[in-house]
Short mmCIF file of C-alpha atoms and ligand atoms in Angstrom, two decimals:
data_model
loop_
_atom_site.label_atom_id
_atom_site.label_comp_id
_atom_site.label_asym_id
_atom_site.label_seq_id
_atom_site.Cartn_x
_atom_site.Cartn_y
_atom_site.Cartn_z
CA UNK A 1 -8.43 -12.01 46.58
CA UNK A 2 -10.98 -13.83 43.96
CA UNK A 3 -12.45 -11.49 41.87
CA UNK A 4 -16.03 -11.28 42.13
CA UNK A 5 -16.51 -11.44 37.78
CA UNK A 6 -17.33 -13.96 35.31
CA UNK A 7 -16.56 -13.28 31.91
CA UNK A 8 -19.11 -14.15 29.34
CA UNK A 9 -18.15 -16.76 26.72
CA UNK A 10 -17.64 -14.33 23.83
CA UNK A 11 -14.80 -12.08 25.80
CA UNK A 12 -13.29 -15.19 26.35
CA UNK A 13 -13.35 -15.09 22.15
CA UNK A 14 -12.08 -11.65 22.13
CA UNK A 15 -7.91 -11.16 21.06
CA UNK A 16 -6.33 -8.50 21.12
CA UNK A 17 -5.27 -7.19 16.85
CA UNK A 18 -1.74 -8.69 16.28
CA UNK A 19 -1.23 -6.00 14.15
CA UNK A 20 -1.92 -3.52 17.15
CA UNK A 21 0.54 -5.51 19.40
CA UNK A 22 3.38 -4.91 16.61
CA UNK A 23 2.14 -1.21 15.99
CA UNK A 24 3.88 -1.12 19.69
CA UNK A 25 6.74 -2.41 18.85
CA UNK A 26 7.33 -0.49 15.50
CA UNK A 27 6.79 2.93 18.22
CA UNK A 28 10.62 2.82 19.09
CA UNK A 29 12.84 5.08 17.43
CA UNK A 30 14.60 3.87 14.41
CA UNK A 31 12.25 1.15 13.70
CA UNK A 32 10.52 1.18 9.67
CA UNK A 33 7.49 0.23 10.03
CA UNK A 34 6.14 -1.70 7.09
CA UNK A 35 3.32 -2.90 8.96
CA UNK A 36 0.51 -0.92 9.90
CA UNK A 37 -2.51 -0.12 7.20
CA UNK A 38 -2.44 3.30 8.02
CA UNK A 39 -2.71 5.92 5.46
CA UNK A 40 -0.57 8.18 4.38
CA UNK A 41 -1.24 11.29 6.44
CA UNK A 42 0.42 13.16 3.52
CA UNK A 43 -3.30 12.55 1.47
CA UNK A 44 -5.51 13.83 4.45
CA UNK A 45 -6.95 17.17 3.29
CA UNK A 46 -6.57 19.06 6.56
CA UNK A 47 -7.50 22.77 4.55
CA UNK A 48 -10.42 20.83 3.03
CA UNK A 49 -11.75 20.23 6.64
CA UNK A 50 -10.83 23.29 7.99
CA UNK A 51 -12.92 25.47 5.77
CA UNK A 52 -15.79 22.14 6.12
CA UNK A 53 -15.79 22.81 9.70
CA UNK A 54 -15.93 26.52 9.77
CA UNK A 55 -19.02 26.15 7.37
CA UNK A 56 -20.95 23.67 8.29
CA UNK A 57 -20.77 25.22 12.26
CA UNK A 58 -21.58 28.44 11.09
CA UNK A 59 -24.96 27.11 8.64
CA UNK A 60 -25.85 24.69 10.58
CA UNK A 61 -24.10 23.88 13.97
CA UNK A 62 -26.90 23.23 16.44
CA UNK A 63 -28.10 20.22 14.13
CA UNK A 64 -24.68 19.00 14.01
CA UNK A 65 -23.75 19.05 17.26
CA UNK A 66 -27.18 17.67 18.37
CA UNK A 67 -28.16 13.79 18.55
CA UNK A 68 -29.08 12.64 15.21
CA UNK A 69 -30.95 9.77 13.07
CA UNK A 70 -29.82 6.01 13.61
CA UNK A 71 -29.48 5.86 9.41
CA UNK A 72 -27.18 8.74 9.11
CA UNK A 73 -27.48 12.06 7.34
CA UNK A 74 -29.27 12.09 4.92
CA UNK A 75 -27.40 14.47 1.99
CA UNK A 76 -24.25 11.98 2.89
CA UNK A 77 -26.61 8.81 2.01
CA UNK A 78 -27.83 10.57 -1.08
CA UNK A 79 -24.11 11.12 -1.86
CA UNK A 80 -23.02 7.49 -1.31
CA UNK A 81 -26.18 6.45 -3.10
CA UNK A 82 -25.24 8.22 -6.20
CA UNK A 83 -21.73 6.98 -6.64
CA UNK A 84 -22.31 3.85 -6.53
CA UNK A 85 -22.23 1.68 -10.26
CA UNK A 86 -25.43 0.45 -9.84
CA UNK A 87 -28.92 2.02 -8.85
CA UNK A 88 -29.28 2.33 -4.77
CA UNK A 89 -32.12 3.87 -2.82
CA UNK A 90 -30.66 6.13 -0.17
CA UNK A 91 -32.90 4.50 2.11
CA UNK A 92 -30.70 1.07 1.66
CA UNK A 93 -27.83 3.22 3.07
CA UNK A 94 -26.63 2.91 6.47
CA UNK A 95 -23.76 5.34 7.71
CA UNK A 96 -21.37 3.34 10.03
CA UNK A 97 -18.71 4.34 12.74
CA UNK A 98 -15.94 3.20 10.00
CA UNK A 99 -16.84 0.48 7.68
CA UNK A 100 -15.69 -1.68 11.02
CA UNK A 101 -18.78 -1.42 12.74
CA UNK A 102 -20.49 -2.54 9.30
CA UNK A 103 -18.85 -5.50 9.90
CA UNK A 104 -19.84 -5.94 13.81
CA UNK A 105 -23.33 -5.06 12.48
CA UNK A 106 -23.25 -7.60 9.77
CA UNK A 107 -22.14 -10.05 12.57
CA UNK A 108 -24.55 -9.79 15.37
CA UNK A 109 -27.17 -9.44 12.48
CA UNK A 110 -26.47 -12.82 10.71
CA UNK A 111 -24.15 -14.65 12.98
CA UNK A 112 -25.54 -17.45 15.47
CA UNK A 113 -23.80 -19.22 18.15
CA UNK A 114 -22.25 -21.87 15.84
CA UNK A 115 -23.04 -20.43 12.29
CA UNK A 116 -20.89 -21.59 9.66
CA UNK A 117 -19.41 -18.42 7.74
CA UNK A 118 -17.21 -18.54 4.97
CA UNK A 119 -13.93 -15.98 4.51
CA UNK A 120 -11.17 -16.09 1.80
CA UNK A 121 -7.84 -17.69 2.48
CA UNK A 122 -6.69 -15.33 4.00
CA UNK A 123 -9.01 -12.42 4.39
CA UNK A 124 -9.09 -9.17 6.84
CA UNK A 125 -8.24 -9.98 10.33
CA UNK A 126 -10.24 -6.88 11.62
CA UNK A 127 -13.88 -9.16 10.12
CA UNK A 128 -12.24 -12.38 11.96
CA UNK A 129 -12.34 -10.09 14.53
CA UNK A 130 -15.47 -8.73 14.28
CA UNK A 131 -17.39 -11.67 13.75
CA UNK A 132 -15.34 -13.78 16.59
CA UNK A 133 -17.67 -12.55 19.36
CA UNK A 134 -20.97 -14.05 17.43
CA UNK A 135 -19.06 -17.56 18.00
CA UNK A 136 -19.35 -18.63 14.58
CA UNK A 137 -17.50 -21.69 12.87
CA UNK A 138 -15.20 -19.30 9.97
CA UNK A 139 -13.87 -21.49 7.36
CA UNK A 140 -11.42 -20.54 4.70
CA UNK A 141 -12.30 -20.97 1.32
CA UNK A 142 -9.30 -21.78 -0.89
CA UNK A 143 -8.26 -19.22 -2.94
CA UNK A 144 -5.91 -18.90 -5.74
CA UNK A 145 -4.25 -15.58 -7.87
CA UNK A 146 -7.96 -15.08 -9.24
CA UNK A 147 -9.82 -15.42 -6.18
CA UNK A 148 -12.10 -18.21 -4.37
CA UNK A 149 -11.77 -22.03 -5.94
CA UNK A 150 -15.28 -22.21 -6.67
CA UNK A 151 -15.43 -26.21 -6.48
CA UNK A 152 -14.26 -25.26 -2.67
CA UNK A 153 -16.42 -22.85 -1.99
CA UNK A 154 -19.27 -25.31 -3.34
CA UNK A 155 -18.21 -28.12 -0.78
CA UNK A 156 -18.17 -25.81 2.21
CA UNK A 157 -21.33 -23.39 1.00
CA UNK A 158 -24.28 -25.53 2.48
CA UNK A 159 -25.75 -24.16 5.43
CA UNK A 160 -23.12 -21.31 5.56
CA UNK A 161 -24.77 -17.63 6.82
CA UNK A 162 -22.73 -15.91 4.40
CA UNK A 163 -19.14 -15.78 2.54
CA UNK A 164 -17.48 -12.77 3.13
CA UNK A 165 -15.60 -11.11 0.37
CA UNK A 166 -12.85 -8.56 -0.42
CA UNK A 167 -12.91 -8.39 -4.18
CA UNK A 168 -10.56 -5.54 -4.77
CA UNK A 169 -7.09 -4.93 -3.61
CA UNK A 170 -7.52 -7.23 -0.80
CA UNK A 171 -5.92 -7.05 3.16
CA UNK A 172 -3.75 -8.60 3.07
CA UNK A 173 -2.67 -9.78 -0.22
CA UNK A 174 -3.21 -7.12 -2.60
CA UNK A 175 -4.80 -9.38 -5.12
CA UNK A 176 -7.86 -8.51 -6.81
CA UNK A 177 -10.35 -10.54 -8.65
CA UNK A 178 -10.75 -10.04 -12.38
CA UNK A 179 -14.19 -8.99 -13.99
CA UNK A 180 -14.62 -13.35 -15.16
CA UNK A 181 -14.18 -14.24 -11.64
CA UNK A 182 -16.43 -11.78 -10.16
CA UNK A 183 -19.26 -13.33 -12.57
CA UNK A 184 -18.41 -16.16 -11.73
CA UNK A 185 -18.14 -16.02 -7.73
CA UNK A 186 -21.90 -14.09 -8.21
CA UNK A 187 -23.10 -16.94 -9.75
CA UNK A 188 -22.41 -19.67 -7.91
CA UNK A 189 -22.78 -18.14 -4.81
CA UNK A 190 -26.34 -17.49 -6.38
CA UNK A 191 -26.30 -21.07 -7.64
CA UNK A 192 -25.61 -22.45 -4.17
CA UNK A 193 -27.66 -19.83 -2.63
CA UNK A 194 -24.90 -18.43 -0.55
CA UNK A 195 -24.93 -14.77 0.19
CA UNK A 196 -22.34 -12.72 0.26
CA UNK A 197 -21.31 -9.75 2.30
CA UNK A 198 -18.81 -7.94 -0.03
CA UNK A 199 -15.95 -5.29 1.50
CA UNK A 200 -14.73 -2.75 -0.63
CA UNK A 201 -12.13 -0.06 1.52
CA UNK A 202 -9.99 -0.06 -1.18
CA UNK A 203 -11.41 -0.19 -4.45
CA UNK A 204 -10.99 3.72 -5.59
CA UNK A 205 -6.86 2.99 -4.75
CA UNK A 206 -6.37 1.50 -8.40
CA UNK A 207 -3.27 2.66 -10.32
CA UNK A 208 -3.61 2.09 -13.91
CA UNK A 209 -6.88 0.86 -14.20
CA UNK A 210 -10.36 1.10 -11.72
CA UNK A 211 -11.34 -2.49 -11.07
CA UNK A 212 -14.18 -4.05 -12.82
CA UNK A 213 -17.50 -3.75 -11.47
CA UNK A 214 -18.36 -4.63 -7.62
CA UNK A 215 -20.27 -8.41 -7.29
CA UNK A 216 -23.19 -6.28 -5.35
CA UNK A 217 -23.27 -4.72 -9.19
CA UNK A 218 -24.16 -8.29 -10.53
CA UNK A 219 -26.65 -9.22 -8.05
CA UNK A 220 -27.83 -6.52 -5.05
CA UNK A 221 -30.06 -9.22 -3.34
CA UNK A 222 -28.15 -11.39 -3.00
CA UNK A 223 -25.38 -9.06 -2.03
CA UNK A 224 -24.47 -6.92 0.99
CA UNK A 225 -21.81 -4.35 0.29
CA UNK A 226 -19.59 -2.19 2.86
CA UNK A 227 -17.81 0.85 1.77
CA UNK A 228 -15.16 3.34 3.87
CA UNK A 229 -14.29 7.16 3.70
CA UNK A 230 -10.65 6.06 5.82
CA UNK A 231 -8.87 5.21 2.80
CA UNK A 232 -9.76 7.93 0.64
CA UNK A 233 -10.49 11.16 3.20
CA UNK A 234 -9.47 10.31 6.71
CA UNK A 235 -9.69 7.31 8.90
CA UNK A 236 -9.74 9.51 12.08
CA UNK A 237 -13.52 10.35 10.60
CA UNK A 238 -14.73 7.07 11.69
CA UNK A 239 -17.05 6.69 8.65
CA UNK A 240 -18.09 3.66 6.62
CA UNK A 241 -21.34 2.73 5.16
CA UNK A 242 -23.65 -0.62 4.65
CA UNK A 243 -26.00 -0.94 1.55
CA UNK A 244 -28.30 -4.06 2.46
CA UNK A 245 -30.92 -5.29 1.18
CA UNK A 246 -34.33 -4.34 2.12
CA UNK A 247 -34.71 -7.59 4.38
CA UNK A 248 -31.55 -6.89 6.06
CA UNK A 249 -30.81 -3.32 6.25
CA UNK A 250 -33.95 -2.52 9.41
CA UNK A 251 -32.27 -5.44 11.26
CA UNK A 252 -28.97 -3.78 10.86
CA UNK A 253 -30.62 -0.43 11.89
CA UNK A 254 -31.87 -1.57 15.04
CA UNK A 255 -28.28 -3.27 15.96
CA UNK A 256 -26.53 0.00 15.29
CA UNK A 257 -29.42 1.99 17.58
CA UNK A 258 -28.24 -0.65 20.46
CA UNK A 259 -24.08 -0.09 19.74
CA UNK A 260 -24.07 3.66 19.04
CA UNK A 261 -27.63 5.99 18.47
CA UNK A 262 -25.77 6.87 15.66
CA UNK A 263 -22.26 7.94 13.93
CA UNK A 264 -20.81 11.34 14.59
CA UNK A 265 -23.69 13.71 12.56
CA UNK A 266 -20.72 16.76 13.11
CA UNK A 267 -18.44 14.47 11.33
CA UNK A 268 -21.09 13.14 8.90
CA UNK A 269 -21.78 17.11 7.92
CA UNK A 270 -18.07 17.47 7.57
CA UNK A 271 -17.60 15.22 5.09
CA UNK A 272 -20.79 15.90 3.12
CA UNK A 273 -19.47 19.71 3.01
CA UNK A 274 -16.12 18.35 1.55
CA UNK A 275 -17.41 15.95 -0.55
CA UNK A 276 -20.32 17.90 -2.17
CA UNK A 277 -18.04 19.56 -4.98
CA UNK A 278 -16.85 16.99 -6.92
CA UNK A 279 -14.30 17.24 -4.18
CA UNK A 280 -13.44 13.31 -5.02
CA UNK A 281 -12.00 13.59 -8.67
CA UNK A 282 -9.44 16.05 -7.44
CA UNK A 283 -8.24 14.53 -4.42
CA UNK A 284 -8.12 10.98 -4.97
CA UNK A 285 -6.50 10.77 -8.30
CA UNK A 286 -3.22 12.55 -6.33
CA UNK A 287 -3.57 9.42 -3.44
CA UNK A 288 -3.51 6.93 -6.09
CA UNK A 289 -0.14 8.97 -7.50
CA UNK A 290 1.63 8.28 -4.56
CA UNK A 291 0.76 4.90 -3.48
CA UNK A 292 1.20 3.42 -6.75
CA UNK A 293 4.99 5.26 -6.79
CA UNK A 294 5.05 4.02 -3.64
CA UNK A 295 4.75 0.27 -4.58
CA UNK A 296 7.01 0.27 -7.66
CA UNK A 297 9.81 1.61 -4.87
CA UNK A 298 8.77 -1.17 -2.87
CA UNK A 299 8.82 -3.63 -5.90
CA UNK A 300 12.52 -2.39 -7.16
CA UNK A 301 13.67 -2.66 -3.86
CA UNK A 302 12.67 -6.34 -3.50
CA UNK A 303 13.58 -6.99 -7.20
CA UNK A 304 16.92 -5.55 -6.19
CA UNK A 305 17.45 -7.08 -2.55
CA UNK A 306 15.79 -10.56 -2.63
CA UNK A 307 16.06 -11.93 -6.39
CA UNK A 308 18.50 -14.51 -5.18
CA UNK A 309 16.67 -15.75 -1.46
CA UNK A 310 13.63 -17.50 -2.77
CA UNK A 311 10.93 -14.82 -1.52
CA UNK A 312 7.93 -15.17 -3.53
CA UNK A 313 5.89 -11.49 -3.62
CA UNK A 314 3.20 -10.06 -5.44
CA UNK A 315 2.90 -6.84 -7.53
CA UNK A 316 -0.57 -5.35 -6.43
CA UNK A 317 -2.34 -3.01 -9.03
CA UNK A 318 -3.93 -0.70 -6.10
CA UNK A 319 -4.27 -0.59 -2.41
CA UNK A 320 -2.00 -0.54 0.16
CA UNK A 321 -0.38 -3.69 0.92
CA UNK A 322 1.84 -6.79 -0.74
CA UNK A 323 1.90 -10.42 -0.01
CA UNK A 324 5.36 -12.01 0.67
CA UNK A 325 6.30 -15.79 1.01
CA UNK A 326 9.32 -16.39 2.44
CA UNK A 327 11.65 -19.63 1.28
CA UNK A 328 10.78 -23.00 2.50
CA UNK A 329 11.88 -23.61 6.65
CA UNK A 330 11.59 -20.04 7.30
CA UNK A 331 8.75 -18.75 9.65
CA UNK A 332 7.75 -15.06 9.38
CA UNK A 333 6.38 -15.19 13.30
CA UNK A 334 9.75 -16.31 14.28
CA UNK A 335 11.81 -14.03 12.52
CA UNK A 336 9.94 -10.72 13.51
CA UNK A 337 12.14 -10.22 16.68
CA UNK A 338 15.06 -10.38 14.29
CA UNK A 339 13.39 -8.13 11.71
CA UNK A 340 12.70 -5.36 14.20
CA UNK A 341 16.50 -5.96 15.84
CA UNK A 342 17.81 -4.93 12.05
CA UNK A 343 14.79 -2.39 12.26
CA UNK A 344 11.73 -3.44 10.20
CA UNK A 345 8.83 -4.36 10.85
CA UNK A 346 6.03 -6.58 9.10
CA UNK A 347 2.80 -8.11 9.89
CA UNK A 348 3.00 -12.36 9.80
CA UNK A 349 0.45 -13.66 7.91
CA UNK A 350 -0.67 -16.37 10.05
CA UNK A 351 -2.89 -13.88 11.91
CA UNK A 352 -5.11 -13.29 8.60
CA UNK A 353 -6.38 -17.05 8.24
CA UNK A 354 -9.23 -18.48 9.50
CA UNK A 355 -8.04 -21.96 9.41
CA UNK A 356 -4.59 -23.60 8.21
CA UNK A 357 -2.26 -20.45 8.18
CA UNK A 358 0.93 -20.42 6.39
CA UNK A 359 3.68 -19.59 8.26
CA UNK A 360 5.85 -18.53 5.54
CA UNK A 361 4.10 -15.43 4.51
CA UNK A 362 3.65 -11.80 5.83
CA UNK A 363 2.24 -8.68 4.61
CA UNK A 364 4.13 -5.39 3.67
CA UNK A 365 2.49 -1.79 3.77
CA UNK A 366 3.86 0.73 1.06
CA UNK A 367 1.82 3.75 1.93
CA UNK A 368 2.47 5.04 5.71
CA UNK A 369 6.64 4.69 4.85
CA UNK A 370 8.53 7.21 2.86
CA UNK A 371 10.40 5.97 -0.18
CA UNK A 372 13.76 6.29 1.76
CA UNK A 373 12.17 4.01 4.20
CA UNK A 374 10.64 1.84 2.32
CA UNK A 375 14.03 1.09 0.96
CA UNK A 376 16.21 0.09 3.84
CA UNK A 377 13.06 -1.23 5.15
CA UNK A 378 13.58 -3.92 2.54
CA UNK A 379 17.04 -3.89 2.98
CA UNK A 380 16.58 -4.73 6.79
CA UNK A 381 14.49 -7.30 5.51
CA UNK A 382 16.65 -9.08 3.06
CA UNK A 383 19.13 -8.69 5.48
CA UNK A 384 17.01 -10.67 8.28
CA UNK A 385 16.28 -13.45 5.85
CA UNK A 386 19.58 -13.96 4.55
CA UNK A 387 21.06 -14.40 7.62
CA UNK A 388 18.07 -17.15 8.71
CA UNK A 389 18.45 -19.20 5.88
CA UNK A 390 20.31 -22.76 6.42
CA UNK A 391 23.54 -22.46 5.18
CA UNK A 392 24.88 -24.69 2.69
CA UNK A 393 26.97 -27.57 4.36
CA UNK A 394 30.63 -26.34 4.17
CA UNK A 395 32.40 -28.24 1.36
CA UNK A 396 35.51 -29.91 2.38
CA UNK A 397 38.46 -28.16 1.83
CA UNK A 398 40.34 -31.62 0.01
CA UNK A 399 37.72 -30.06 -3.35
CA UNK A 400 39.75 -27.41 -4.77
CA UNK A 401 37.02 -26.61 -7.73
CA UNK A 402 34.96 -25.34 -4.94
CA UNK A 403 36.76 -24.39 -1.81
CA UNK A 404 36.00 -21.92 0.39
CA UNK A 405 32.02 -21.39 -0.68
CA UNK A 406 30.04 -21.48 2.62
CA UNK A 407 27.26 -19.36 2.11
C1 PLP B 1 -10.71 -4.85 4.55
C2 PLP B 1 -11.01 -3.83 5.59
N1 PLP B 1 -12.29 -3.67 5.97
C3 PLP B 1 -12.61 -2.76 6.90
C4 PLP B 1 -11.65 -1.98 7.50
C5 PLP B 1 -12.08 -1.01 8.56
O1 PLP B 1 -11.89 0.31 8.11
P1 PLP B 1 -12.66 1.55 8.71
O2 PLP B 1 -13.38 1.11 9.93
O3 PLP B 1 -11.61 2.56 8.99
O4 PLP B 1 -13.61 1.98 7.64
C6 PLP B 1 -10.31 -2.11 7.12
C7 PLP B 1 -9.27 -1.30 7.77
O5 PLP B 1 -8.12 -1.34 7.50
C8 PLP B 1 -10.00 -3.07 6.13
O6 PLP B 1 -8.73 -3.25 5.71
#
């Protein structure tokens, strides 16, 4: 029988998450999953939010469990206001359903059918994602170590709505942009006037040093900047925040009204009630403890397992993920099946490009795996890639000086 619905062109734009497709896999037993961004569910202060909830139900539970403003609550905007490094009017802060809906906001807000945007190579695959639906042209802007090639980004920046940025610790490479290239990303993006829509989930994750200042620092107008409680409290929250502009942010106010009335107030409350107590310079200094141990397991265990197979990596200073290459021929699609048959799993990298992926890489988690794990993760891993590289040609036995070397 025909079914009696037509899809509208932008569902036809909607994938499902790679990542979420592997997630499945990675659910049988035995399998070390190195591929998820989840958080460690060891940082997630479950007393914190037990004794939150008991309070803020029994001073103020009708208002929280009643439908609330479209902005968010307004102690919690205060509170993001006055952390951030450079001066912000509550009023310029919008609390989102995650920092995910920021970026569905920022996309039906500035994203026409056909818009040129502008994303690192390779950026988040949740905003490719986001901003799919909007039918926008998304081009990647080279990149290097130290962030976006500026004489790229000044070929591809006319008529663009927007670049959008991940300055610190990024998903998926780790990399972060040092305080020279900020300064100079802010300025030529203000040069060319290019705005840009800057994502910071990460940035409080450092491990030896906080980053340098945010770009939205250097220039709020011509800025819009995105910031998450998942990383640092709980992801199950479902709390982000936009700071916009004051030409932007009622735009992105009405657009939220449409998607949701507004983001959990309970939940809002919650966190305010955690948060209010300097709550913050106690907890997060003990995440960054683990994650950065985390990575330098990771990091031996690479050092120790892949020095001789031509795998390029990364060593992040914060976050939650590295960037792998894999040697020449080798294609980290192909080999997942493999991977998760020696029982590891990885996201490829070709899902985080806009345009032009490279096959060869993929991205490794170090925070959701225990040390133990990470280790024969990476074992399982070296193992997979050994066995996939061409052999050397077997050298005939009539050479004495070198018989018998096949591998
Ligand atoms: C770069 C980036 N932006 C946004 C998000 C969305 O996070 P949330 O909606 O939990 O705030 C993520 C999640 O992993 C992310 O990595």
């Amino acid at each position: 029988m025909s079914t009696p619905w037509t899809l509208a062109r932008r569902a036809e734009r909607m994938n499902p998450s790679v990542i979420r497709e592997i997630l499945k896999l990675t659910q049988q037993p035995g399998i070390v999953s190195l591929a998820g961004g989840l958080p460690s569910p060891r940082t997630f202060p479950v007393d914190a939010f037990a004794q939150a909830c008991a309070e803020v139900l029994a001073t103020d539970g009708p208002a929280a469990l009643q439908y609330a403003a479209s902005e968010g609550h307004g102690p919690l905007r205060e509170w993001v206001a006055a952390q951030l490094p450079w001066p912000v009017d509550p009023a310029q802060v919008l609390i989102t359903t995650g920092s995910q809906q920021a970026l569905d906001l920022v996309g039906k807000v500035l994203i026409d059918n056909g818009s040129r945007v502008l994303v690192e190579t390779p950026t988040y695959l949740g905003a490719l994602q986001a901003f799919a639906p909007m039918e926008p042209e998304v081009e990647g802007v080279a990149c290097t170590e130290d962030g976006p090639d500026l004489a790229d980004l000044a070929r591809r920046a006319r008529g663009a709505r927007f670049m959008y940025v991940l300055p610190n610790f990024q998903n998926p490479t780790g990399r972060s942009l040092s305080d020279g290239a900020r300064d100079a990303l802010v300025q030529q993006a203000a040069r060319l006037g290019l705005p840009l829509v800057e994502d910071n989930p990460y940035g409080e994750l450092w491990f030896d040093q906080p980053p340098p200042a945010p770009l939205t620092a250097r220039h709020p107008d011509g800025c819009l900047y995105i910031g998450s409680f998942s990383k640092v409290l709980a992801p199950g929250l479902r709390l982000g925040y936009v700071v916009a502009p004051k030409a932007i942010h009622p735009k992105l106010l009405q657009a939220k009204q449409a998607a949701d009335l507004h983001t959990p107030g309970f939940n809002q409350r919650l966190a305010h009630e955690v948060l209010r107590h300097g709550f913050m310079e106690r907890h997060v200094p003990a995440i960054r403890t683990l994650y950065r141990q985390q990575c330098r397991t990771m990091l031996e265990a690479l050092s120790s397992e892949m020095a001789d197979l031509g795998v390029q990596w990364n060593a992040p200073q914060g976050g939650m993920f590295l960037w792998l290459r894999l040697p020449e021929g080798l294609d980290a699609t192909a080999l997942l099946p493999q991977a998760v048959a020696r029982g590891v799993a990885y996201v490829p990298g070709g899902a985080f490009y806009a345009d032009q992926p490279d096959p060869r890489t993929l991205r490794l988690s170090f925070v959701t795996a225990s040390e133990d794990q990470i280790r024969s993760g990476i074992a399982a891993l070296a193992s997979t890639v050994r066995e996939a590289l061409p052999r050397p040609t077997a050298v005939p036995a009539a050479r004495p000086q070198t018989s018998g070397v096949t591998a």
